[in-house]
Amino acid sequence: MTSVVVVGAGHAAIQLAASLRQGRFDGPITLIADEAGLPYQRPPLSKAFLAGHMDEPALALRPANFYAAQNVTVVENDPASAIDRAGHAVVTASGARIGYGHLVLATGAANRALPVPGADLPGVVGLRSLAEARGMKAILGDLKRVVVIGAGFIGLEFAAVAAERGIAVTLIEAAPRPLMRGVSAVMSDYLAAAHRGWGTRLLTGTGVSAIIGTTRAEGVELSTGEIVPADLVLVAIGVVPNTGLAAAAGLEVGNGIVVDSLLATADPAISAMGDCAAFPMEGQGRIRLESVQNASDQARCLADRLLGKPAAYAKLPWFWSDQGALKLQIAGLSGGHDRTILRGDPASGAFSVFCYQGERLLAVESLNRAPDHMAARRFLAGAAAVTPEQAADPMFDLRTAN
Amino acid sequence: MPKVTFIEHNGTAHTVEAANGESLMRAAVDNNVPGIDGDCGGECACATCHVYVEADWWEKVGGRTETEETMLSFAAATKDNSRLCCQIMMSDALDGIVVHTPDGQH
Ligand SMILES: Cc1cc2nc3c(=O)[nH]c(=O)nc-3n(C[C@H](O)[C@H](O)[C@H](O)COP(=O)(O)OP(=O)(O)OC[C@H]3O[C@@H](n4cnc5c(N)ncnc54)[C@H](O)[C@@H]3O)c2cc1C
């Protein structure tokens, strides 16, 4: 293989470039970015960066000199607009033609748009890019009332930061509880109570019918008819994978760019990874995950294949979310669990939820209990096993499970 | 700037600079040293920056933090001289420090 071109310069792309160089790949590596500036980490955007605990330079995934030292070219601010599969080249918005030996699509995902009248008014924002986070941070000090639409991870994390700043937060969720598909009912209920405790007005089972305002957003009309006034409306109702480029090139897309267990598309010269990729996972069918772990581990897996050591992708999914002083860590995928075992007392502010399907452990959600999370990753990776009885026993040392 | 040497499991040595106050994990990642992942970004929450500190430096790096101790007890192949290098901050006193990376971080 002669050269590697990556569309996107996010978490997955940077890890791929780093791993290829660590593996002694010496051909050209080019990352095509649709933003200007150094590639950055997204998780702090809704946490430490917004809260003012982390400054912009600290967001960089790698320092500026990394790119020269590792001989990685970043084409800034020039999105890929087409793939010429027959000619093995990517065409960018500026008209540049960049030839590839192997092409990797790491295009991530985009904010899902809110399909109601007024959603395009100024003052209705998303939180995914550094530009959006910068804009949010600049006005945060002036905000008195915000409405957050969607109690997913980003909506909850933003709500926690805003409430801590003394802003009146209304958090609207269409489902009966926050993080409906992401976490167990026990964890969801705990988080809902925590946010309410911080002063946030959390409305579940509630829809949004319109954003009110003439020249900018002034409020949100709920499905109940109530109008909640707002200086700013954050829409955080999930993301859609960026599949347009792949689809236009005739590659199969569904909920993501379709790849096999090696992260390859049907075109042997094109792979996809990270938030944009729909990949097969044992027991799950074809899934798409949005996490740093998934982006980093898929990048390492793909780098190995490009370096001549192909192996099916089969890493344990794990995730974290910081909300105020609450550090949530999740190992595994809890979908389909039929019972939960509590380890530790939620009233103490530190506990874990072990999600089982029968006797099979599917996932562990830990709140302010990093050691449980570490143990869970061993269990879920198959290195050891823990029965529901052991998990429930506070005297049982998880390290002794085998 | 002070220097740190990472020696890979296969014996390959990488000597890189680290600013005072910067963690050895950060220095490794920024310089693309193989064998250090630092997946959590330095939060002491993932144990993927595990290193073995050479005997001459063990006293100088100071003790493990409480969280680090717990995290290490779950890591693979820990030894008496194991540390999570996101918790070792560079200083003039550590100029020249040598650490070894394990066979794998996962
Ligand atoms: C606010 C926020 C908080 C988060 N918090 C957490 C967290 O706590 N823990 C966690 O595990 N995950 C978190 N995530 C998710 C995590 O950041 C993503 O899963 C991760 O960034 C995915 O990496 P990626 O490389 O696939 O995509 P991205 O990092 O999104 O990078 C893809 C890049 O490709 C660009 N692109 C798209 N199309 C083109 C094109 N045609 N040409 C050029 N470039 C293009 C995109 O603009 C983007 O810059 C968070 C995400 C956000 C937004």
XYZ file of N, CA and C and ligand atoms in Angstrom, chain A residues 7-12 32-35 42-43 46-47 79-80 106-108 127-128 154 157 242 274-275 290-292 295 319-320, ligand 1:
149
model
N -10.627 10.881 5.296
C -11.567 12.009 5.267
C -12.053 12.215 6.697
N -11.801 13.416 7.243
C -12.086 13.698 8.641
C -10.765 13.749 9.399
N -10.698 14.588 10.420
C -9.476 14.678 11.234
C -9.877 14.744 12.696
N -10.721 13.807 13.106
C -11.195 13.742 14.489
C -10.441 12.668 15.260
N -11.077 12.155 16.313
C -10.442 11.187 17.198
C -9.919 9.965 16.441
N -10.743 9.397 15.568
C -10.355 8.172 14.865
C -9.204 8.450 13.901
N -7.973 14.876 5.571
C -8.731 15.979 4.973
C -9.755 16.467 5.992
N -9.623 17.741 6.396
C -10.473 18.285 7.453
C -11.410 19.356 6.921
N -12.604 19.402 7.469
C -13.532 20.462 7.058
C -13.484 21.657 8.013
N -12.594 21.585 9.013
C -12.432 22.706 9.930
C -10.995 23.203 9.836
N -13.327 16.189 21.474
C -14.697 16.675 21.660
C -15.238 16.525 23.086
N -14.932 15.449 23.811
C -15.582 15.284 25.121
C -15.517 16.511 26.038
N -18.372 19.810 26.189
C -19.587 19.933 26.999
C -19.290 19.777 28.486
N -17.988 19.708 28.831
C -17.601 19.485 30.226
C -16.575 20.534 30.632
N -13.320 20.581 2.888
C -14.013 19.290 2.968
C -13.926 18.470 1.680
N -13.880 17.175 1.839
C -13.940 16.280 0.689
C -15.341 16.381 0.109
N -13.661 8.691 7.940
C -13.791 8.910 9.388
C -14.499 10.240 9.572
N -15.688 10.311 8.988
C -16.404 11.586 8.863
C -17.261 11.927 10.080
N -17.345 11.030 11.052
C -18.088 11.361 12.268
C -19.586 11.481 12.035
N -24.239 21.562 19.977
C -22.950 21.525 20.676
C -22.188 20.292 20.225
N -21.428 20.473 19.146
C -20.640 19.351 18.648
C -19.223 19.795 18.257
N -25.031 14.661 26.021
C -24.589 16.041 25.819
C -25.557 17.025 26.473
N -24.904 16.846 30.235
C -23.625 17.456 30.619
C -23.716 18.972 30.539
N -22.397 10.968 9.230
C -22.090 11.643 7.963
C -21.788 10.604 6.889
N -15.129 4.662 13.317
C -15.594 5.701 14.237
C -17.097 5.927 14.158
N -17.523 7.131 14.535
C -18.945 7.472 14.619
C -19.720 7.212 13.326
N -21.010 5.757 19.248
C -20.439 7.106 19.301
C -19.638 7.231 20.572
N -18.357 6.930 20.507
C -17.514 7.064 21.694
C -16.053 7.166 21.286
N -15.280 7.751 22.172
C -13.846 7.864 21.947
C -13.219 6.473 21.902
N -13.869 4.948 18.499
C -13.062 5.618 17.469
C -11.592 5.193 17.585
N -17.450 3.772 27.870
C -17.856 5.166 27.687
C -17.811 5.874 29.025
N -17.648 7.199 29.003
C -17.769 7.934 30.263
C -18.533 9.228 30.029
C -19.890 17.595 23.097
C -19.476 16.159 22.986
C -19.145 15.436 24.122
C -18.755 14.099 24.030
N -18.416 13.426 25.164
C -17.964 12.158 25.086
C -17.533 11.450 26.241
O -17.600 11.961 27.357
N -17.045 10.196 26.099
C -16.971 9.588 24.883
O -16.512 8.449 24.791
N -17.396 10.219 23.759
C -17.881 11.491 23.839
N -18.293 12.141 22.700
C -18.289 11.405 21.428
C -16.911 11.414 20.762
O -16.387 12.708 20.731
C -17.033 10.844 19.348
O -17.505 9.527 19.448
C -15.697 10.872 18.606
O -15.297 12.199 18.378
C -15.799 10.113 17.305
O -14.614 10.234 16.578
P -14.646 10.243 14.979
O -13.242 10.422 14.550
O -15.421 9.090 14.489
O -15.512 11.523 14.604
P -15.220 13.054 14.915
O -14.284 13.212 16.053
O -16.537 13.700 14.979
O -14.441 13.557 13.608
C -15.008 13.520 12.315
C -14.578 14.760 11.580
O -14.827 14.617 10.193
C -15.299 15.835 9.685
N -15.928 15.640 8.376
C -17.165 15.173 8.091
N -17.374 15.140 6.755
C -16.230 15.602 6.181
C -15.824 15.829 4.825
N -16.624 15.552 3.791
N -14.580 16.325 4.584
C -13.733 16.583 5.633
N -14.068 16.400 6.925
C -15.307 15.919 7.200
C -16.220 16.287 10.788
O -16.550 17.652 10.693
C -15.361 15.991 12.004
O -14.483 17.054 12.286
C -18.712 13.473 22.769
C -19.060 14.196 21.617
C -19.436 15.519 21.709
C -19.802 16.268 20.470
